[in-house]
PDB file of C-alpha atoms in Angstrom:
ATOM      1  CA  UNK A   1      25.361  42.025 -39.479  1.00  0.00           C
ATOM      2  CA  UNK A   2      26.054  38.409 -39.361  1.00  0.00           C
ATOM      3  CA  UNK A   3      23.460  35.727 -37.739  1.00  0.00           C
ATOM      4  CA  UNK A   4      23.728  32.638 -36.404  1.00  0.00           C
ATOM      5  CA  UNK A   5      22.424  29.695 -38.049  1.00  0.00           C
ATOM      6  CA  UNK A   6      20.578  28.750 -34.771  1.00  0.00           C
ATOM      7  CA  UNK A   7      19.276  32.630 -34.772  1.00  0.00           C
ATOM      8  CA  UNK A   8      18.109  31.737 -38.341  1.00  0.00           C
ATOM      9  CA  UNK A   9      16.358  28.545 -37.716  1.00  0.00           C
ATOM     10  CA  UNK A  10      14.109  30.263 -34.242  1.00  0.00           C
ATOM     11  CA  UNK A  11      13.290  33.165 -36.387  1.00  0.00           C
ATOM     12  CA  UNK A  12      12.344  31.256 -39.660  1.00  0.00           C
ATOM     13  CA  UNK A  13      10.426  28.814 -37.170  1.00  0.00           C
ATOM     14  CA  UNK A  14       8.676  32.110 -35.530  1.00  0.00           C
ATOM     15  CA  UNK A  15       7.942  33.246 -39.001  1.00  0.00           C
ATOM     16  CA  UNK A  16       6.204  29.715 -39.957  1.00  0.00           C
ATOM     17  CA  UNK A  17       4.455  29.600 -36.765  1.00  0.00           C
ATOM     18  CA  UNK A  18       3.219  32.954 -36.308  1.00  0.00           C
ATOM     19  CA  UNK A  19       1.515  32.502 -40.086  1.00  0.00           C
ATOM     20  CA  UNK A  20      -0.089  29.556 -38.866  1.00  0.00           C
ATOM     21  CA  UNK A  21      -1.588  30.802 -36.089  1.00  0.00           C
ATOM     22  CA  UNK A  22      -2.579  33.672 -37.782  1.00  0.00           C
ATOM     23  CA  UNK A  23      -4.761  31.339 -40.040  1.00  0.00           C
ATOM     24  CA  UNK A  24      -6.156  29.583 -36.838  1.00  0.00           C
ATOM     25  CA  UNK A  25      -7.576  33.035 -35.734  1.00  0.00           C
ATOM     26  CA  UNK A  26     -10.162  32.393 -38.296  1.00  0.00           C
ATOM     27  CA  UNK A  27     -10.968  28.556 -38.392  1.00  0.00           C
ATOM     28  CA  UNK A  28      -9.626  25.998 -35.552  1.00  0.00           C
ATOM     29  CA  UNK A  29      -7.043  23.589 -37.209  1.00  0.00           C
ATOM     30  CA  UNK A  30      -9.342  20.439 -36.562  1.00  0.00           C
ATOM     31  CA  UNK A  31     -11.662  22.049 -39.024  1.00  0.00           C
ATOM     32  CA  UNK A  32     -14.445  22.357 -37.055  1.00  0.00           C
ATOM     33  CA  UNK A  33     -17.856  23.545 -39.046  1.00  0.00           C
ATOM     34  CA  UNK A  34     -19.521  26.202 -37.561  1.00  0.00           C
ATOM     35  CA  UNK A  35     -22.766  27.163 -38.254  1.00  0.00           C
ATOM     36  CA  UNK A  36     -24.574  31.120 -37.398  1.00  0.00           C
ATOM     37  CA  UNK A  37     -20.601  31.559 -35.781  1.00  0.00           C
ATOM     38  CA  UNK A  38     -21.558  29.433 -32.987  1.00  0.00           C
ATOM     39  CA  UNK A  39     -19.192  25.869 -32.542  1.00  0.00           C
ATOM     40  CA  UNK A  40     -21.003  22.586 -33.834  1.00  0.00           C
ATOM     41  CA  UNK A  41     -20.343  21.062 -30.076  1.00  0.00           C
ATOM     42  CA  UNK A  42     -21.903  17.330 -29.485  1.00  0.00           C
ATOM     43  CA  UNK A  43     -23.615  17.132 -25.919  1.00  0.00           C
ATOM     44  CA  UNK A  44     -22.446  15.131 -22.947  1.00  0.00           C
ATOM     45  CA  UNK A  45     -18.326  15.275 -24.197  1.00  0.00           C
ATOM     46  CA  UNK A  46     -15.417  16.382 -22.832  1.00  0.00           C
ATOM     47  CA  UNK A  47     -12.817  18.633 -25.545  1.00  0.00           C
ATOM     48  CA  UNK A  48      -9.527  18.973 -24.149  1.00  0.00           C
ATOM     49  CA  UNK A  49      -7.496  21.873 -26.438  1.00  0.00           C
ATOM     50  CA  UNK A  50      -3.509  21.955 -26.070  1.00  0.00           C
ATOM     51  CA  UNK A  51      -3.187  24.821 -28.438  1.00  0.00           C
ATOM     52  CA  UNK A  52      -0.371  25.881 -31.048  1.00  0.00           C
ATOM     53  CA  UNK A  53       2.050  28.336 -29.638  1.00  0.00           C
ATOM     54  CA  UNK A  54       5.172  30.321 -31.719  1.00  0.00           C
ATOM     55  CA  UNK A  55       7.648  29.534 -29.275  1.00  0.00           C
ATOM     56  CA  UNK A  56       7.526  26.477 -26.662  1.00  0.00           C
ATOM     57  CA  UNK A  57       4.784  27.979 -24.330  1.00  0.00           C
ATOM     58  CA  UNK A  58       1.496  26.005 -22.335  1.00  0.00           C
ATOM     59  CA  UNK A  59      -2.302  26.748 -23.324  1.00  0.00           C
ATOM     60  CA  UNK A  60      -4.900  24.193 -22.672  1.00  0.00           C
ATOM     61  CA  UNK A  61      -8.505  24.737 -22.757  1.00  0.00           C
ATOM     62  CA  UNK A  62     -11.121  21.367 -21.341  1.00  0.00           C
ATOM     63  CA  UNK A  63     -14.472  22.432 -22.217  1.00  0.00           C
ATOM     64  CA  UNK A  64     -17.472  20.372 -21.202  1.00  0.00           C
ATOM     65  CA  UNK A  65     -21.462  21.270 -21.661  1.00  0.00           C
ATOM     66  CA  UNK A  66     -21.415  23.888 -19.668  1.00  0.00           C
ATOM     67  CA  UNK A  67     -17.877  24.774 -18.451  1.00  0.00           C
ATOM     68  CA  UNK A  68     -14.562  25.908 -19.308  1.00  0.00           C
ATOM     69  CA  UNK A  69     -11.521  25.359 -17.449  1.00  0.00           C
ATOM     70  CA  UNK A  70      -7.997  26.903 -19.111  1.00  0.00           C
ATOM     71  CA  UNK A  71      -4.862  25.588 -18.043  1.00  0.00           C
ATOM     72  CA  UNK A  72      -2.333  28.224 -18.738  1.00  0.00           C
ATOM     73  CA  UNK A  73      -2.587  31.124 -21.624  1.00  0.00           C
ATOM     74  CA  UNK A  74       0.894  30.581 -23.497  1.00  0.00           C
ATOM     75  CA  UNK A  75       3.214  33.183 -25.020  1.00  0.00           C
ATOM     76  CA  UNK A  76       1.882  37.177 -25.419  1.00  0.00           C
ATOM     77  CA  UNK A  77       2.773  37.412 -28.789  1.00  0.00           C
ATOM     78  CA  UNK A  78      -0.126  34.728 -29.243  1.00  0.00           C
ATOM     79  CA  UNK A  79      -2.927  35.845 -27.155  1.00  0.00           C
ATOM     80  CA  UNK A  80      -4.924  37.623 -30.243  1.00  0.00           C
ATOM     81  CA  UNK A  81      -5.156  34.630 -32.016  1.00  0.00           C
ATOM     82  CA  UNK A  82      -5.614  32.542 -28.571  1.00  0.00           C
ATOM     83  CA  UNK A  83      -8.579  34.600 -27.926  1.00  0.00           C
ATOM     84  CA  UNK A  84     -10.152  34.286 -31.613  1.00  0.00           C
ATOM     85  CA  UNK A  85      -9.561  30.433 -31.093  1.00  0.00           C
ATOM     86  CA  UNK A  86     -11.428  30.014 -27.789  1.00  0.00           C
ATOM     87  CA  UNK A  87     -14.305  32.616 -29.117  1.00  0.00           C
ATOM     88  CA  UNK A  88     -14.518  29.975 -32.037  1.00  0.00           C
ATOM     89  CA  UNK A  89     -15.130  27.216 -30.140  1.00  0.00           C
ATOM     90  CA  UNK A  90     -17.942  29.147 -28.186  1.00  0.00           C
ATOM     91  CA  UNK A  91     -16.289  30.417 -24.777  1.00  0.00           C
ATOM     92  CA  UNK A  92     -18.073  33.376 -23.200  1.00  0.00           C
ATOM     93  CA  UNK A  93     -16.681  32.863 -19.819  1.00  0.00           C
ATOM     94  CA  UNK A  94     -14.136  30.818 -17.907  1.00  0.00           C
ATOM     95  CA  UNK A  95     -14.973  29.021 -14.776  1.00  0.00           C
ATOM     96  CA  UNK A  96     -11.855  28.405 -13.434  1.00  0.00           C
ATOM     97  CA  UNK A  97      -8.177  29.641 -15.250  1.00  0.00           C
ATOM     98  CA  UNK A  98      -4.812  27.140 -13.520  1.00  0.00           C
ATOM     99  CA  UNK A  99      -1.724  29.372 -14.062  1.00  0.00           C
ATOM    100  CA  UNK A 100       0.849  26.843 -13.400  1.00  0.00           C
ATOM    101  CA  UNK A 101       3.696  29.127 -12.468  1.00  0.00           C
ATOM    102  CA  UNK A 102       4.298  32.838 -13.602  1.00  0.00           C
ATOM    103  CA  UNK A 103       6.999  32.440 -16.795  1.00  0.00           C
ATOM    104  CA  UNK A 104       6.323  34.159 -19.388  1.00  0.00           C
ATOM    105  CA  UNK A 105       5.604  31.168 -21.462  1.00  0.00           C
ATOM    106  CA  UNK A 106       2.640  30.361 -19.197  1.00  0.00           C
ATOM    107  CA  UNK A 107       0.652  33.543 -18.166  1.00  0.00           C
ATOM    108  CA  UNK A 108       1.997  35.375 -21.213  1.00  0.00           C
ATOM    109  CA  UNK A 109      -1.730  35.548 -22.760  1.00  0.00           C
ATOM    110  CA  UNK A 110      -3.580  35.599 -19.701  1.00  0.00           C
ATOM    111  CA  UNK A 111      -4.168  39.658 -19.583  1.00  0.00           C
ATOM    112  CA  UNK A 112      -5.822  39.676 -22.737  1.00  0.00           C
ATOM    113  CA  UNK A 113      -7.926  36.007 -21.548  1.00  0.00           C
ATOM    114  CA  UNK A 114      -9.186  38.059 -19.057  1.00  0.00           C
ATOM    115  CA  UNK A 115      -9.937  41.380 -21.176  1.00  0.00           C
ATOM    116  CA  UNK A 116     -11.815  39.276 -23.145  1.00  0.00           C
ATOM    117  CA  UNK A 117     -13.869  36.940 -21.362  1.00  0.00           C
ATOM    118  CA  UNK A 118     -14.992  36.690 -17.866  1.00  0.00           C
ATOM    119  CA  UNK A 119     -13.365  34.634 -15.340  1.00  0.00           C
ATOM    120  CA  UNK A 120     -15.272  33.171 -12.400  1.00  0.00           C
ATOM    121  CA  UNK A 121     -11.659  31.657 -10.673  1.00  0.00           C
ATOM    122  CA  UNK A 122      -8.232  31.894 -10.716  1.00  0.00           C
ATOM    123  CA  UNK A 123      -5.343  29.663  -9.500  1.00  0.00           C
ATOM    124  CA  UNK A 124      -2.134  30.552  -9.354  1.00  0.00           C
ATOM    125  CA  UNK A 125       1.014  29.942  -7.225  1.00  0.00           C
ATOM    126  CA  UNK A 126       2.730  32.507  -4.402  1.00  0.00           C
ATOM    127  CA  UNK A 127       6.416  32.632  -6.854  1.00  0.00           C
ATOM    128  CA  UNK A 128       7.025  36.414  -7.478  1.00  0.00           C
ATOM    129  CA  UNK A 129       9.142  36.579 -10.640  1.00  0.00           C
ATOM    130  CA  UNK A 130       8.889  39.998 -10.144  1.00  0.00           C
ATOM    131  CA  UNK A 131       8.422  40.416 -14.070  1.00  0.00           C
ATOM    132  CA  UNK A 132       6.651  42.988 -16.312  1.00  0.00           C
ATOM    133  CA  UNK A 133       4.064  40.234 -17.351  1.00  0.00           C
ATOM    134  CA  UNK A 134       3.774  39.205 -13.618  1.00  0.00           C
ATOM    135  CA  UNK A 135       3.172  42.592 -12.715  1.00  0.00           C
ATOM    136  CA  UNK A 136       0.815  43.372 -15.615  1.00  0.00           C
ATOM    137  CA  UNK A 137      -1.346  40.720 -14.932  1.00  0.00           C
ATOM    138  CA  UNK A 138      -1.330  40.781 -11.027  1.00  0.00           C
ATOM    139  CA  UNK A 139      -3.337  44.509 -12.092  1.00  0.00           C
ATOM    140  CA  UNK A 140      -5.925  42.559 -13.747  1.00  0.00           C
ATOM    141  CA  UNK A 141      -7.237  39.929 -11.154  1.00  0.00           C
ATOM    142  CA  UNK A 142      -9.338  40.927  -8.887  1.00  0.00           C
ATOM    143  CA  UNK A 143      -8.618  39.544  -4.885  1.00  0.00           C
ATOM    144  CA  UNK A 144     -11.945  37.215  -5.172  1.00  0.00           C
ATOM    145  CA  UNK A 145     -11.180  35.959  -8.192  1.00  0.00           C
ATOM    146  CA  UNK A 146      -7.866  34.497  -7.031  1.00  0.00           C
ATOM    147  CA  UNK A 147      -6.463  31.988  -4.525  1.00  0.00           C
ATOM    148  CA  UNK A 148      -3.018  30.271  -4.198  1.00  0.00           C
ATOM    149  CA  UNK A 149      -4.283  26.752  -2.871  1.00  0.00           C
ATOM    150  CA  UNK A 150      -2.164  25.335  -0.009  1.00  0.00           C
ATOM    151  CA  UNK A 151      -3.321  21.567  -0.133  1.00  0.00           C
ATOM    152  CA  UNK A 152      -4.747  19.256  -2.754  1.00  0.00           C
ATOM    153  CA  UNK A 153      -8.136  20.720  -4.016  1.00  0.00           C
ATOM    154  CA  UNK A 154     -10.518  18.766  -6.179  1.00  0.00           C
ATOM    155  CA  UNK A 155     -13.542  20.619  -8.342  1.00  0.00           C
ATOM    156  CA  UNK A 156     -16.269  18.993 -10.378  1.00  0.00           C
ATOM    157  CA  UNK A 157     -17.780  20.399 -13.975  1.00  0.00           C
ATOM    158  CA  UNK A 158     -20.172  18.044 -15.726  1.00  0.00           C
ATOM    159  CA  UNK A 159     -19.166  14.668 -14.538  1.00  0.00           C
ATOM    160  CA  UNK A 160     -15.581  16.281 -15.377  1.00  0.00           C
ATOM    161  CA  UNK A 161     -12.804  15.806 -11.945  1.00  0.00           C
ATOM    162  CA  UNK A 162     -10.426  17.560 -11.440  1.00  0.00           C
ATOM    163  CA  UNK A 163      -7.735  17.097  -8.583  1.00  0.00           C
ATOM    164  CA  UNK A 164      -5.350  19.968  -8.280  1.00  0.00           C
ATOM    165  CA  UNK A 165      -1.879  19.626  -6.777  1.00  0.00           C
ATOM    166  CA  UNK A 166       0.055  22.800  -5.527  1.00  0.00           C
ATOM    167  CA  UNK A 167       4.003  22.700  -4.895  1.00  0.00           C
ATOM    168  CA  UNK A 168       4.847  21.423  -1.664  1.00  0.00           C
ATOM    169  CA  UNK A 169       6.980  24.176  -0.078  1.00  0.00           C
ATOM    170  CA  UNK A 170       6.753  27.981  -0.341  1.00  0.00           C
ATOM    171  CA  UNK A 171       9.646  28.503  -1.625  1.00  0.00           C
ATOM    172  CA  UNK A 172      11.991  27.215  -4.511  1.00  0.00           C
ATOM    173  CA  UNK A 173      15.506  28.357  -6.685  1.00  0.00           C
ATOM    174  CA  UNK A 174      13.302  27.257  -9.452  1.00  0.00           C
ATOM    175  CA  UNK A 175      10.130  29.011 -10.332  1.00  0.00           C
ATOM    176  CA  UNK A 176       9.362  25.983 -12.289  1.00  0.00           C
ATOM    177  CA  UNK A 177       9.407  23.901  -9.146  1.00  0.00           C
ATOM    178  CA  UNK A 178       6.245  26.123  -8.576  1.00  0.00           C
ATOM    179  CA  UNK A 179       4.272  24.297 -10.961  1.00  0.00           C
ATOM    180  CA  UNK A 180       0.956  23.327 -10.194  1.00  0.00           C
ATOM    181  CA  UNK A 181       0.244  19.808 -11.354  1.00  0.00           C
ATOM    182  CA  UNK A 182      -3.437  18.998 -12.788  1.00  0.00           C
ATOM    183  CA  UNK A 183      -5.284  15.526 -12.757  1.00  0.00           C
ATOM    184  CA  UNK A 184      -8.525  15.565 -14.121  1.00  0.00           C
ATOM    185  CA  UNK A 185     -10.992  12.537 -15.317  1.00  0.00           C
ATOM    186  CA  UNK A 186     -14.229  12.092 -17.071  1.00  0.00           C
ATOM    187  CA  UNK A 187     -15.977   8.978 -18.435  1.00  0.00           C
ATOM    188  CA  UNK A 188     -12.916   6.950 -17.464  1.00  0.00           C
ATOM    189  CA  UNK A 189     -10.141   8.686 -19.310  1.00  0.00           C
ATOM    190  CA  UNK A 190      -7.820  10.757 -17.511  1.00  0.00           C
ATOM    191  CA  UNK A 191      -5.069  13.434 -18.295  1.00  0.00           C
ATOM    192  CA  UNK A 192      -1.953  14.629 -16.024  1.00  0.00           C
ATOM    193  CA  UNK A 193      -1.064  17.937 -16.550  1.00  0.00           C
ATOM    194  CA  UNK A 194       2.665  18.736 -15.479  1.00  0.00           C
ATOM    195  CA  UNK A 195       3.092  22.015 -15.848  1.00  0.00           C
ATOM    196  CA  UNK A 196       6.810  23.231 -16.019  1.00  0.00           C
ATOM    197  CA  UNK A 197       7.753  20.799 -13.044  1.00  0.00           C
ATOM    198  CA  UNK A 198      11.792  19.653 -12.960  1.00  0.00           C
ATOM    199  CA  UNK A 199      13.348  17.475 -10.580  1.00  0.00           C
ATOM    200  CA  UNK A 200      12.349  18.727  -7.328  1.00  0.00           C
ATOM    201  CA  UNK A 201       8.678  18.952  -7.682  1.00  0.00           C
ATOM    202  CA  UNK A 202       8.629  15.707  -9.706  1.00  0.00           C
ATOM    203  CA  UNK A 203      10.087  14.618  -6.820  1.00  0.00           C
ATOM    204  CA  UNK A 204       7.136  15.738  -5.041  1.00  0.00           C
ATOM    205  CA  UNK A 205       4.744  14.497  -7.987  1.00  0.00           C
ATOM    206  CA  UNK A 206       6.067  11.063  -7.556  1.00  0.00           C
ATOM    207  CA  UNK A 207       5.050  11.045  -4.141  1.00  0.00           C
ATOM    208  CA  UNK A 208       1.300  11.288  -4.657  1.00  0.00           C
ATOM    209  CA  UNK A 209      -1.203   8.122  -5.491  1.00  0.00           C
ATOM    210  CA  UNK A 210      -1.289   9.220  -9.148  1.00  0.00           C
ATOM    211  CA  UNK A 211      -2.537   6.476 -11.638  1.00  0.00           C
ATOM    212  CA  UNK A 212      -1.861   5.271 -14.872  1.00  0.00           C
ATOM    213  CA  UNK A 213      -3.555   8.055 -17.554  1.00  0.00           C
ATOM    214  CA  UNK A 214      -4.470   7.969 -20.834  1.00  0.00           C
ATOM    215  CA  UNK A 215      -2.631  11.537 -22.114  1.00  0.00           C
ATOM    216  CA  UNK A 216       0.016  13.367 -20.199  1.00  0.00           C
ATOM    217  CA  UNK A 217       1.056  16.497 -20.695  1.00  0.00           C
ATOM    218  CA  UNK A 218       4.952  16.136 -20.767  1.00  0.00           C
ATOM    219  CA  UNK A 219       6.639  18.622 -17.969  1.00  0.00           C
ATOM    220  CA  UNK A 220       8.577  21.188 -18.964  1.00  0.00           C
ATOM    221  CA  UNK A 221       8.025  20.833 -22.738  1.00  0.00           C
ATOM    222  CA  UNK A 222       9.632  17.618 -23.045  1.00  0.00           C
ATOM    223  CA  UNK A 223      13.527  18.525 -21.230  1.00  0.00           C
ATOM    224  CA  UNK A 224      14.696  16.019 -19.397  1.00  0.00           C
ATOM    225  CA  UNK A 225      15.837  16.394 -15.871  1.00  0.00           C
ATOM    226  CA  UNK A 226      16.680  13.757 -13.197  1.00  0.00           C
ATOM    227  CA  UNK A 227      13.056  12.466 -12.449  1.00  0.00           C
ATOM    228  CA  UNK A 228      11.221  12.896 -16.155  1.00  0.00           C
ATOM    229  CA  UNK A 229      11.836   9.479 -16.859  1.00  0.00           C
ATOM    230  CA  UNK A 230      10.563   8.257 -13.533  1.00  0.00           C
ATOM    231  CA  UNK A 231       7.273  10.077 -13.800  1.00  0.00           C
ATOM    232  CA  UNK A 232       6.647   8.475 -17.411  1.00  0.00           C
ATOM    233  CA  UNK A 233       7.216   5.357 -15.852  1.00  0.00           C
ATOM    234  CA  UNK A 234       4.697   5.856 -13.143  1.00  0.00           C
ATOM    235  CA  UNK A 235       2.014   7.191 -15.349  1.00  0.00           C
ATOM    236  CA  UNK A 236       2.200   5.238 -18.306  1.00  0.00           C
ATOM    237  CA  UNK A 237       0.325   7.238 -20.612  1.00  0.00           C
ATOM    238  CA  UNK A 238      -0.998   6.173 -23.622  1.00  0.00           C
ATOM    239  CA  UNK A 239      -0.602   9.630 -25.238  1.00  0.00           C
ATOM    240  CA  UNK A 240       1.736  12.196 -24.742  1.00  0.00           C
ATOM    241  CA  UNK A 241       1.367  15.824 -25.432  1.00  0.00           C
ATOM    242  CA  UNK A 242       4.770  17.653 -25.813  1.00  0.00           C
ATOM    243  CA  UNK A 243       4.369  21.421 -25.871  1.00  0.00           C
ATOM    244  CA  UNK A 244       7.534  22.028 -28.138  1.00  0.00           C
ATOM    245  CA  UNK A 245       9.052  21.111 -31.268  1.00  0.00           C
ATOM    246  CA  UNK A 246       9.707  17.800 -30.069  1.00  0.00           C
ATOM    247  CA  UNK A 247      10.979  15.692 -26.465  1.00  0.00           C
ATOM    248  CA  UNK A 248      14.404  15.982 -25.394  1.00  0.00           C
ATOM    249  CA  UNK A 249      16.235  12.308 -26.120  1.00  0.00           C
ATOM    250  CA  UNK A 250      15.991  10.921 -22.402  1.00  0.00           C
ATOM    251  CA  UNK A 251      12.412  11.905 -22.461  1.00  0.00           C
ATOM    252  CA  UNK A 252      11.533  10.505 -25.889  1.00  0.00           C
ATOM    253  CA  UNK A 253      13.377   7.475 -25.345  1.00  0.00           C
ATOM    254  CA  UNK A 254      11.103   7.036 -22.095  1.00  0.00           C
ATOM    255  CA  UNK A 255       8.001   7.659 -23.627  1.00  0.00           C
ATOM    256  CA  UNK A 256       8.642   4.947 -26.461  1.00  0.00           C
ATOM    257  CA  UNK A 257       9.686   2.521 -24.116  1.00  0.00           C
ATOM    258  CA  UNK A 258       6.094   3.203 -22.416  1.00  0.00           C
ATOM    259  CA  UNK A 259       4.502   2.733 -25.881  1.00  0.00           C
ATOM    260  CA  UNK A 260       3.188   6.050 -25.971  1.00  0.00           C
ATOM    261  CA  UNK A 261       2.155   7.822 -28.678  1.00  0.00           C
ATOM    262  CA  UNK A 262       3.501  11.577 -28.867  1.00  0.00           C
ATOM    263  CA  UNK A 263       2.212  14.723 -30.362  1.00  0.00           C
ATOM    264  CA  UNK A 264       3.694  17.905 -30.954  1.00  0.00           C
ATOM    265  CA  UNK A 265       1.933  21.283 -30.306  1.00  0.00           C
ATOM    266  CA  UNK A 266       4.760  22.893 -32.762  1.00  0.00           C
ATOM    267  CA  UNK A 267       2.483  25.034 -35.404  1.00  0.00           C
ATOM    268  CA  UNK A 268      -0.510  22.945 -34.579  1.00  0.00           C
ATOM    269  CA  UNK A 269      -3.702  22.292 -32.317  1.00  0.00           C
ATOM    270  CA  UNK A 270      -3.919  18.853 -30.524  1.00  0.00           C
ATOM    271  CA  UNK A 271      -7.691  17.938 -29.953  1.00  0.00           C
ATOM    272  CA  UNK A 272      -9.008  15.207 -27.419  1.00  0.00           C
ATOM    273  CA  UNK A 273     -12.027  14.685 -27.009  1.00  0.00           C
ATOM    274  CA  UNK A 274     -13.938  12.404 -24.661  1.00  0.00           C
ATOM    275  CA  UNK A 275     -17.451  10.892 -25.540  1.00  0.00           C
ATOM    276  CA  UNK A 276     -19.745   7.892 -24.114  1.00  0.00           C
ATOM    277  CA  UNK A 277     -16.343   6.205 -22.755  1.00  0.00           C
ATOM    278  CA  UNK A 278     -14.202   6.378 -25.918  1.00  0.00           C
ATOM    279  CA  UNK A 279     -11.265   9.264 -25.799  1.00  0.00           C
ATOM    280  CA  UNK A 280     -10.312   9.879 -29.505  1.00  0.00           C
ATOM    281  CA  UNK A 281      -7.460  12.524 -30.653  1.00  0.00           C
ATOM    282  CA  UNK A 282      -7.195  14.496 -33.918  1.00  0.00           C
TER     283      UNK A 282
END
C-alpha cells in the first residue's frame, strides 16, 4: 500500500520522538544528577517543566519547595514516560492538576497522573467532548477533588501566584474556546499559560489586566487565528514556549517582531527555573 509523504514524515517524526522520550524515562533531558534516586533540587526556586510530547500535546509541571502544580498531562501514548519524568524530579503528590480543556492532547496522560501519584485538586472546565479519554478519566476523579471555577481564582504555593482564568461563557462551538488560561508569578518573573485558546477566548483573554511576562506559553501550539498576534503584542514576552514542531508564520512573525526568543517542545524538555530574582532557561 502506498503512503503519503506527509504520512511518512508524522510517522518517522513519531518514531524519533517516541525514542526520545523513551530515553527521558530514565534521566530528564537537562541532565539533572541525582543522587540515592532522589532530584538534586536547590531550595527557595521555582522549576517550571514544559515537557517533550510525540505529537503536539500540553504538559507542564511548576514545582516549588514544597508544591507541585501540573498544567495539563499531554498525549496517552506518553504518560509512562511522563510519569517516570515527574517521579525523577521527586513528585510524590500533586497539589493542584489545571486541565485546560478535555482534547485528547491535553488530559491524554492524566489517568495514569492520577494512578500514580496523589492529587490534592483538580481544575477542569464544564465542555463534554463526550470522548473515550473524557469518559475514562471523569471515572478517576473523585467529586472533592474537582471543581470547574466560575470566576477568576488566585492560589498561593511558596511565594509562587497563581491567577487562574476560566472561559467566559458556558458554552462554545469550540472546545478550545474552553481553555483555561494560567498566570502565575514568583520572585518577579511571570509566565502566561494559554492553553488551546483561538479567537474567541483570546478575545476574552485580551480583555483582562494581563501584564507584560517573561515566558508565554504560545496558545494553541503556535496556529494562528485572528487574535494570536494581538495577544503577543499585549504580553510581550521575553520567551516563548511553542508546544509543537514550530509557530505557524503569522505567529512566528509576531513573536520576532516582539523580540522574543522561542523554544520548541518537539523531542525535547524546556526547563525554567526561577532563583533569588534571576529566571534562567535550559
Amino acid at each position: 500500500m502506498l503512503v503519503s509523504g506527509r504520512k511518512r514524515k508524522l510517522q518517522a517524526r513519531l518514531a524519533v520522538c517516541l525514542l526520545f522520550l523513551s530515553l527521558c524515562a530514565v534521566t530528564t533531558s537537562c541532565g539533572r544528577e541525582m543522587a540515592g534516586g532522589a532530584p538534586c533540587r536547590t531550595e527557595n526556586v521555582l522549576d517550571v517543566w514544559f515537557f517533550a510530547c510525540s505529537e503536539d500535546a500540553d504538559s507542564i509541571l511548576l514545582q516549588t519547595d514544597t508544591a507541585n502544580i501540573m498544567i495539563d498531562t499531554g498525549v496517552r501514548e506518553d504518560s509512562a514516560a511522563l510519569v517516570e519524568k515527574m517521579r525523577a524530579l521527586g513528585v510524590e503528590e500533586i497539589d493542584l492538576l489545571i486541565l485546560t480543556h478535555p482534547d485528547k492532547d491535553h488530559i491524554g496522560g492524566a489517568a495514569a497522573v492520577l494512578d500514580a501519584f496523589s492529587v490534592a485538586e483538580i481544575i477542569q472546565t464544564s465542555c463534554d467532548k463526550d470522548s473515550q479519554t473524557q469518559e475514562t478519566l471523569d471515572q478517576k476523579i473523585q467529586k472533592e477533588q474537582m471543581q470547574v471555577p466560575g470566576a477568576v481564582q488566585e492560589f498561593a504555593f511558596d511565594g509562587l501566584a497563581l491567577t487562574v482564568y476560566p472561559p467566559e461563557k458556558k458554552e462554545y462551538e469550540d472546545a478550545n474556546n474552553y481553555s483555561i488560561a494560567v498566570l502565575a508569578e514568583y520572585e518577579g518573573s511571570s509566565f502566561f499559560f494559554a492553553g488551546d485558546a483561538k479567537k474567541k477566548r483570546i478575545g476574552e483573554l485580551l480583555d483582562e489586566d494581563l501584564p507584560h511576562v517573561d515566558v508565554y506559553k504560545v496558545a494553541h501550539h503556535g496556529r494562528d487565528n485572528g487574535k494570536s498576534c494581538d495577544l503577543i503584542e499585549k504580553l510581550q514576552p521575553r520567551f516563548a514556549v511553542v508546544t509543537a514542531d514550530r509557530a505557524e508564520k503569522k505567529t512566528s512573525a509576531a513573536l520576532e517582531e516582539a523580540g522574543t526568543a522561542v523554544y520548541s517542545t518537539y523531542c525535547r524538555d524546556v526547563h525554567f527555573t526561577v532563583s533569588e530574582g534571576i529566571l534562567d532557561v535550559e
